[in-house]
CSV table of C-alpha atoms in Angstrom, one decimal:
chain,number,residue,atom,x,y,z
J,378,MET,CA,0.2,-0.3,-0.3
J,379,ASP,CA,1.4,4.0,-0.8
J,380,GLN,CA,2.3,5.2,2.6
J,381,HIS,CA,2.3,8.7,0.2
J,382,PRO,CA,-0.9,9.2,-1.1
J,383,ALA,CA,-0.7,12.1,-4.1
J,384,PRO,CA,-2.4,15.0,-3.0
J,385,GLY,CA,-5.2,15.8,-3.4
J,386,ARG,CA,-7.0,19.1,-5.4
J,387,ARG,CA,-7.2,21.0,-2.8
J,388,GLU,CA,-3.8,19.8,-2.0
J,389,ARG,CA,-2.5,20.6,-5.2
J,390,LYS,CA,-4.0,24.4,-6.0
J,391,LYS,CA,-2.8,25.4,-2.3
J,392,ALA,CA,0.6,24.1,-3.3
J,393,GLU,CA,0.5,25.3,-6.6
J,394,LEU,CA,0.1,29.2,-5.7
J,395,ARG,CA,2.3,28.7,-3.1
J,396,THR,CA,4.5,28.5,-6.2
J,397,ARG,CA,2.9,31.1,-8.0
J,398,ILE,CA,3.6,33.8,-5.1
J,399,SER,CA,7.1,32.3,-4.5
J,400,ASP,CA,8.0,33.0,-7.9
J,401,VAL,CA,6.7,35.7,-8.2
J,402,ALA,CA,8.9,37.5,-4.5
J,403,THR,CA,11.8,36.0,-6.1
J,404,ALA,CA,11.8,37.9,-9.0
J,405,LEU,CA,10.9,41.2,-7.3
J,406,PHE,CA,13.8,40.5,-5.2
J,407,LEU,CA,16.4,40.4,-7.5
J,408,GLU,CA,16.0,43.3,-9.5
J,409,ARG,CA,14.8,45.8,-7.3
J,410,GLY,CA,17.0,44.2,-3.8
J,411,PHE,CA,15.0,41.6,-0.9
J,412,ASP,CA,14.4,45.4,1.1
J,413,ALA,CA,13.5,47.6,-1.0
J,414,VAL,CA,10.0,45.4,-1.9
J,415,SER,CA,7.0,45.4,0.5
J,416,VAL,CA,5.3,42.4,1.2
J,417,SER,CA,2.7,43.8,0.2
J,418,GLU,CA,3.5,45.0,-3.8
J,419,ILE,CA,4.0,41.6,-3.9
J,420,ALA,CA,0.4,40.6,-2.9
J,421,GLU,CA,-0.9,42.4,-5.9
J,422,ALA,CA,1.0,41.2,-8.3
J,423,ALA,CA,1.0,38.5,-7.7
J,424,ASP,CA,-2.4,39.9,-7.7
J,425,VAL,CA,-3.8,38.0,-4.0
J,426,ALA,CA,-4.8,40.1,-0.5
J,427,ARG,CA,-1.7,40.5,1.9
J,428,PRO,CA,-2.8,38.1,4.2
J,429,THR,CA,-2.8,35.2,1.5
J,430,VAL,CA,1.0,35.5,1.1
J,431,PHE,CA,1.3,35.2,5.4
J,432,ALA,CA,-1.1,32.5,5.3
J,433,HIS,CA,1.7,31.1,3.0
J,434,PHE,CA,5.0,32.1,4.4
J,435,ALA,CA,5.8,33.2,8.2
J,436,ARG,CA,7.8,36.2,7.3
J,437,LYS,CA,8.9,37.9,4.2
J,438,GLU,CA,11.9,36.0,4.3
J,439,ASP,CA,10.6,32.7,3.4
J,440,LEU,CA,9.5,33.9,0.5
J,441,LEU,CA,12.4,33.8,-1.1
J,442,PHE,CA,14.2,30.4,1.8
J,443,ASP,CA,10.6,27.9,0.3
J,444,ARG,CA,12.1,25.3,-0.8
J,445,TYR,CA,12.9,24.7,3.4
J,446,PRO,CA,10.1,22.6,3.8
J,447,GLU,CA,11.0,20.2,1.5
J,448,ALA,CA,15.1,19.6,2.7
J,449,GLU,CA,13.8,19.4,5.7
J,450,ALA,CA,11.4,16.1,4.5
J,451,LEU,CA,14.3,15.0,2.3
J,452,VAL,CA,16.6,14.6,5.3
J,453,VAL,CA,14.6,13.1,7.7
J,454,ALA,CA,13.8,10.6,5.8
J,455,ALA,CA,16.9,10.1,4.5
J,456,VAL,CA,17.3,9.2,8.2
J,457,THR,CA,14.3,7.2,9.3
J,458,ASP,CA,13.7,5.3,6.1
J,459,ARG,CA,17.7,4.1,5.8
J,460,PRO,CA,18.1,0.5,5.4
J,461,THR,CA,19.4,-1.5,7.8
J,462,GLY,CA,23.2,-1.4,8.3
J,463,THR,CA,23.3,2.0,6.5
J,464,SER,CA,24.3,4.4,9.1
J,465,ALA,CA,22.6,7.8,9.9
J,466,VAL,CA,25.6,9.9,8.4
J,467,ALA,CA,26.4,8.1,5.3
J,468,ALA,CA,22.4,7.9,4.3
J,469,LEU,CA,23.0,12.1,4.8
J,470,CYS,CA,26.0,12.1,3.0
J,471,GLU,CA,25.1,9.6,0.0
J,472,LEU,CA,21.0,12.3,-0.5
J,473,MET,CA,23.6,15.3,-0.7
J,474,ILE,CA,26.1,14.2,-3.0
J,475,ARG,CA,22.7,12.6,-4.7
J,476,LEU,CA,21.8,16.5,-5.0
J,477,ALA,CA,25.2,17.9,-5.8
J,478,ASP,CA,25.1,15.4,-8.9
J,479,GLU,CA,21.6,16.7,-10.5
J,480,GLY,CA,22.3,20.4,-9.9
J,481,HIS,CA,18.6,19.8,-7.2
J,482,PRO,CA,17.9,23.2,-6.2
J,483,LEU,CA,18.4,22.7,-3.2
J,484,SER,CA,21.8,21.9,-4.1
J,485,THR,CA,23.0,25.5,-4.9
J,486,ILE,CA,26.6,24.3,-6.3
J,487,ARG,CA,25.6,25.8,-10.3
J,488,GLY,CA,26.6,28.8,-12.0
J,489,ARG,CA,22.7,29.8,-11.8
J,490,PHE,CA,22.0,30.2,-8.1
J,491,ALA,CA,25.0,33.1,-7.9
J,492,ALA,CA,22.3,35.8,-8.3
J,493,PHE,CA,20.4,33.6,-5.6
J,494,TRP,CA,23.5,33.7,-3.8
J,495,ARG,CA,24.8,37.7,-3.6
J,496,LEU,CA,20.5,38.7,-2.8
J,497,VAL,CA,20.9,36.8,0.2
J,498,ALA,CA,24.5,38.1,1.2
J,499,SER,CA,23.1,41.6,0.4
J,500,SER,CA,20.5,41.2,3.2
J,501,ARG,CA,21.0,40.8,6.6
J,502,ALA,CA,18.1,39.5,7.6
J,503,LEU,CA,17.9,37.0,4.4
J,504,GLN,CA,21.4,35.9,6.1
J,505,SER,CA,19.6,36.0,9.8
J,506,ARG,CA,17.0,33.4,8.4
J,507,ALA,CA,19.4,31.1,6.3
J,508,ARG,CA,21.2,30.2,10.3
J,509,GLU,CA,17.7,30.3,11.4
J,510,LEU,CA,16.7,27.5,8.8
J,511,LEU,CA,19.9,26.1,9.4
J,512,ASP,CA,19.1,25.7,13.4
J,513,HIS,CA,15.9,23.8,12.7
J,514,LEU,CA,17.9,21.5,9.9
J,515,GLU,CA,19.9,20.7,12.1
J,516,GLN,CA,16.8,19.8,15.3
J,517,ALA,CA,15.5,18.4,12.7
J,518,ILE,CA,18.1,15.7,11.8
J,519,ALA,CA,18.8,14.4,15.5
J,520,ALA,CA,15.2,14.6,16.3
J,521,ALA,CA,14.9,11.8,13.2
J,522,MET,CA,18.8,10.2,14.8
J,523,GLU,CA,16.7,10.1,17.8
J,524,ALA,CA,12.9,7.9,16.8
J,525,THR,CA,16.1,5.8,15.0
J,526,ASP,CA,17.9,5.1,18.0
J,527,VAL,CA,21.2,6.6,16.6
J,528,PRO,CA,23.3,7.2,20.4
J,529,ASP,CA,24.9,10.4,20.2
J,530,ALA,CA,22.0,11.5,18.2
J,531,ARG,CA,22.5,15.6,18.6
J,532,LEU,CA,25.9,16.0,18.4
J,533,THR,CA,26.0,13.7,15.3
J,534,ALA,CA,23.9,15.6,13.5
J,535,ALA,CA,25.3,18.9,14.4
J,536,LEU,CA,28.9,16.9,13.0
J,537,ALA,CA,26.7,16.6,10.0
J,538,VAL,CA,25.8,19.7,9.4
J,539,ALA,CA,28.8,21.9,10.4
J,540,ALA,CA,30.7,19.7,8.0
J,541,TYR,CA,28.5,19.9,4.6
J,542,ARG,CA,27.8,24.4,5.8
J,543,THR,CA,31.5,24.3,5.9
J,544,VAL,CA,31.3,22.6,2.7
J,545,HIS,CA,28.9,24.3,1.2
J,546,LEU,CA,29.6,28.2,2.1
J,547,GLU,CA,33.3,27.1,0.5
J,548,SER,CA,31.7,25.9,-3.1
J,549,ILE,CA,29.4,29.3,-2.9
J,550,ARG,CA,31.9,31.4,-3.4
J,551,ARG,CA,33.7,29.7,-6.1
J,552,ILE,CA,30.6,30.2,-7.8
J,553,LEU,CA,30.4,33.7,-7.2
J,554,ALA,CA,33.7,33.9,-7.4
J,555,GLY,CA,32.8,33.2,-10.8
J,556,ASP,CA,34.7,29.8,-10.8
J,557,ASP,CA,33.8,26.9,-13.4
J,558,GLU,CA,30.6,25.1,-12.4
J,559,THR,CA,31.8,21.5,-12.8
J,560,GLU,CA,34.3,21.4,-10.9
J,561,VAL,CA,32.8,23.3,-8.6
J,562,ALA,CA,31.0,20.0,-8.8
J,563,ALA,CA,33.2,17.9,-9.1
J,564,ASP,CA,35.2,19.1,-5.5
J,565,HIS,CA,32.0,20.1,-3.8
J,566,ARG,CA,31.2,15.6,-4.1
J,567,ALA,CA,34.4,15.0,-3.0
J,568,ARG,CA,34.5,17.4,-0.7
J,569,ILE,CA,31.5,16.0,1.1
J,570,GLY,CA,31.9,12.2,1.2
J,571,SER,CA,35.5,12.9,2.6
J,572,ALA,CA,33.7,15.3,5.5
J,573,LEU,CA,30.8,12.8,6.1
J,574,VAL,CA,33.1,10.4,6.2
J,575,ARG,CA,35.5,12.1,9.3
J,576,VAL,CA,32.2,12.5,11.3
J,577,GLU,CA,30.6,9.0,10.8
J,578,ASP,CA,34.8,7.9,12.2
J,579,ALA,CA,34.3,10.7,14.9
J,580,VAL,CA,30.4,8.7,15.4
J,581,THR,CA,31.7,5.4,15.0
J,582,SER,CA,35.3,5.5,17.2
J,583,GLY,CA,33.0,6.8,20.1
J,584,GLY,CA,30.3,3.7,20.0
J,585,GLY,CA,27.1,6.1,17.6
J,586,ARG,CA,25.5,5.0,14.4
């Protein structure tokens, strides 16, 4: 039996509206800058009421980081649905490498995402929200690890997230510097594997899996 049934018509319509609002907001942010665009302007451009925007996005910053729920769902599923005998860290490593190989939007290490990261770098509010979401992601990973009996789950999650963040920020820096995206992607892939193997070694030496 399918454990993840297809969403109904109402859910699809809500998702489509959410995506449209985010797309309109992102285009305005990229054109004029995050701080120069108001939620009211976004609502008008998307042809929705201002409360409708906040019904889908709790904060203005979340209009840009609209794919965070997807990111959280992916990492939680990687941990909780991992095959028997696969460690939580190895499952996360496999997911991150797969996203990088696919050029997935959640990986954001291709040249087409340079404008996105320049926008984030231009706004303290966006930088602050990015840090908050990363903290939320770490907490979600830790909870998934605890639920699947990973020893020292919070420490393991913190180490894994810190390792990935370090690799990811370096890859973003190179993309913004104009480095060849194929080389950046290849190095990113290799560094993820190396960094998370080190995390794996650290936690397994302490008895964690």
